[in-house]
Short mmCIF file of C-alpha atoms in Angstrom, two decimals:
data_model
loop_
_atom_site.label_atom_id
_atom_site.label_comp_id
_atom_site.label_asym_id
_atom_site.label_seq_id
_atom_site.Cartn_x
_atom_site.Cartn_y
_atom_site.Cartn_z
CA MET A 1 0.00 0.00 0.00
CA LYS A 2 1.42 3.38 -1.01
CA ARG A 3 1.62 5.97 1.74
CA LYS A 4 1.90 9.63 0.89
CA ILE A 5 3.52 11.57 3.70
CA ASN A 6 4.25 15.25 4.07
CA ASN A 7 8.05 15.13 4.30
CA ASN A 8 8.37 18.88 4.85
CA ARG A 9 6.05 18.76 7.84
CA LEU A 10 7.82 15.74 9.33
CA THR A 11 11.24 17.29 8.76
CA ASN A 12 10.15 20.51 10.50
CA GLU A 13 8.65 18.57 13.43
CA ALA A 14 11.79 16.43 13.74
CA ARG A 15 14.10 19.44 13.59
CA ALA A 16 12.08 21.09 16.36
CA CYS A 17 13.19 18.22 18.62
CA ILE A 18 16.93 18.78 18.07
CA GLY A 19 18.47 19.98 21.31
CA VAL A 20 15.08 19.78 23.03
CA SER A 21 14.05 16.12 23.30
CA VAL A 22 15.73 14.05 25.99
CA TYR A 23 17.02 10.56 25.12
CA LYS A 24 16.12 7.67 27.39
CA LEU A 25 16.77 4.03 26.48
CA LYS A 26 13.46 2.15 26.25
CA ALA A 27 11.57 5.44 26.46
CA ASP A 28 7.83 5.28 27.04
CA PRO A 29 6.28 6.20 23.66
CA THR A 30 3.58 8.22 25.41
CA GLN A 31 6.29 10.67 26.52
CA ALA A 32 7.37 11.51 22.95
CA PRO A 33 8.50 13.93 21.71
CA GLY A 34 9.80 15.15 25.08
CA VAL A 35 11.51 11.89 26.04
CA VAL A 36 12.52 9.50 23.25
CA ASP A 37 14.77 6.72 22.10
CA CYS A 38 15.42 6.19 18.40
CA SER A 39 12.39 4.05 17.64
CA SER A 40 9.89 5.93 19.81
CA PHE A 41 11.07 9.14 18.12
CA VAL A 42 10.42 7.74 14.64
CA GLN A 43 7.17 6.14 15.81
CA TRP A 44 5.95 9.51 17.15
CA LEU A 45 7.10 11.35 14.04
CA LEU A 46 5.24 9.09 11.61
CA SER A 47 2.15 9.11 13.84
CA LEU A 48 1.80 12.78 12.91
CA GLU A 49 0.89 11.53 9.42
CA GLY A 50 -1.45 8.85 10.73
CA ILE A 51 1.03 5.99 10.33
CA ALA A 52 0.99 3.57 13.26
CA LEU A 53 4.52 2.16 13.30
CA PRO A 54 5.41 -0.69 15.65
CA ARG A 55 7.44 0.22 18.73
CA LEU A 56 10.90 -1.26 18.08
CA ALA A 57 13.36 -0.57 15.25
CA PHE A 58 13.45 -4.16 13.98
CA GLU A 59 9.65 -4.23 13.90
CA GLN A 60 9.59 -0.89 12.08
CA LEU A 61 11.89 -2.32 9.41
CA HIS A 62 9.43 -5.13 8.73
CA PHE A 63 6.54 -2.65 8.60
CA CYS A 64 8.14 -1.01 5.56
CA ASN A 65 6.91 -1.99 2.11
CA GLN A 66 10.34 -2.11 0.54
CA ILE A 67 13.86 -2.66 1.82
CA VAL A 68 16.72 -1.01 -0.05
CA PHE A 69 20.33 -1.98 0.69
CA ASP A 70 22.12 0.89 -1.08
CA PRO A 71 22.34 4.03 1.09
CA LEU A 72 22.86 6.10 -2.04
CA GLU A 73 19.28 5.22 -3.01
CA ALA A 74 17.89 7.15 -0.01
CA ARG A 75 14.74 9.17 -0.61
CA ALA A 76 12.87 11.66 1.53
CA GLY A 77 10.62 9.86 3.99
CA ASP A 78 12.69 6.66 4.11
CA LEU A 79 13.52 5.12 7.44
CA ILE A 80 17.19 4.28 7.74
CA PHE A 81 18.45 1.40 9.88
CA ARG A 82 21.77 0.23 11.29
CA THR A 83 22.75 -2.52 13.69
CA GLY A 84 23.10 -0.33 16.77
CA HIS A 85 24.16 -1.68 20.16
CA GLN A 86 21.40 -4.25 20.69
CA PRO A 87 20.33 -5.50 17.25
CA GLN A 88 17.26 -7.68 16.96
CA TYR A 89 15.61 -9.46 14.05
CA LEU A 90 12.43 -11.37 13.25
CA ASP A 91 13.59 -14.27 11.06
CA ASP A 92 16.65 -13.13 9.10
CA PRO A 93 19.84 -12.34 11.05
CA THR A 94 21.16 -10.29 8.12
CA LEU A 95 18.33 -7.84 8.89
CA ALA A 96 19.25 -7.41 12.57
CA VAL A 97 18.79 -3.75 13.48
CA GLY A 98 19.01 -1.75 16.66
CA HIS A 99 18.79 1.85 15.49
CA VAL A 100 16.53 3.86 13.18
CA GLY A 101 16.43 7.38 11.78
CA PHE A 102 14.31 9.47 9.40
CA VAL A 103 15.58 10.66 6.00
CA THR A 104 14.57 14.26 5.29
CA GLY A 105 13.86 15.99 1.99
CA ASP A 106 17.43 17.32 2.11
CA LEU A 107 18.65 13.71 2.47
CA THR A 108 19.94 14.40 5.96
CA VAL A 109 19.09 11.95 8.75
CA ILE A 110 17.36 12.96 11.99
CA HIS A 111 17.60 10.42 14.79
CA ALA A 112 18.04 9.96 18.54
CA PRO A 113 21.36 8.14 19.02
CA SER A 114 22.23 8.53 22.70
CA LYS A 115 21.67 10.19 26.06
CA GLU A 116 24.62 12.49 25.38
CA LYS A 117 23.35 13.63 21.99
CA GLY A 118 19.55 13.49 22.25
CA VAL A 119 18.01 14.15 18.82
CA VAL A 120 20.52 15.13 16.12
CA GLU A 121 20.67 15.70 12.38
CA ASP A 122 23.43 14.00 10.41
CA PRO A 123 24.43 15.76 7.18
CA ASP A 124 23.80 12.69 5.00
CA VAL A 125 23.00 8.97 5.02
CA LEU A 126 26.66 7.94 4.77
CA THR A 127 27.42 9.81 8.00
CA PHE A 128 24.58 7.89 9.67
CA PHE A 129 26.08 4.62 8.45
CA SER A 130 29.62 5.57 9.53
CA TYR A 131 29.00 5.25 13.28
CA LYS A 132 30.57 2.35 15.18
CA SER A 133 27.73 0.03 14.20
CA ALA A 134 27.30 -1.14 10.64
CA GLY A 135 24.67 0.19 8.30
CA VAL A 136 21.99 -2.26 7.30
CA CYS A 137 19.39 -0.73 4.99
CA LEU A 138 16.65 1.74 4.17
CA GLY A 139 12.98 1.01 4.73
CA ARG A 140 10.51 2.58 2.34
CA LEU A 141 6.92 3.17 3.41
CA GLY A 142 5.47 3.80 -0.02
#
């Protein structure tokens, strides 16, 4: 099912959380956007467009309609996944993920990586993939 989302609106809402939202591992989704972890942040963000994402990053990956393995194929509105510190998977260990971010219309990535950083914006998808954990893929909603 194709989903049309307002990327400009979501990008603006996500950017409003930079330097404001507090990161907490296993954050209660009802506290978003004030208190978030990576997946509750993305879950809250997409809920603004009426999309009910699952709670955890690995579940969010499997909610996507299409999985793209080339970061250079990133498009606005994609979710971007990497292994993170505690990767999980449903049935395919090659799709183990532990971290998720949102790709903006400028092809930057907004995500909540840690308590020290809160919500940040990486300048591009390759920067997102260059952290200590390996990049896995993009998830496309429509």
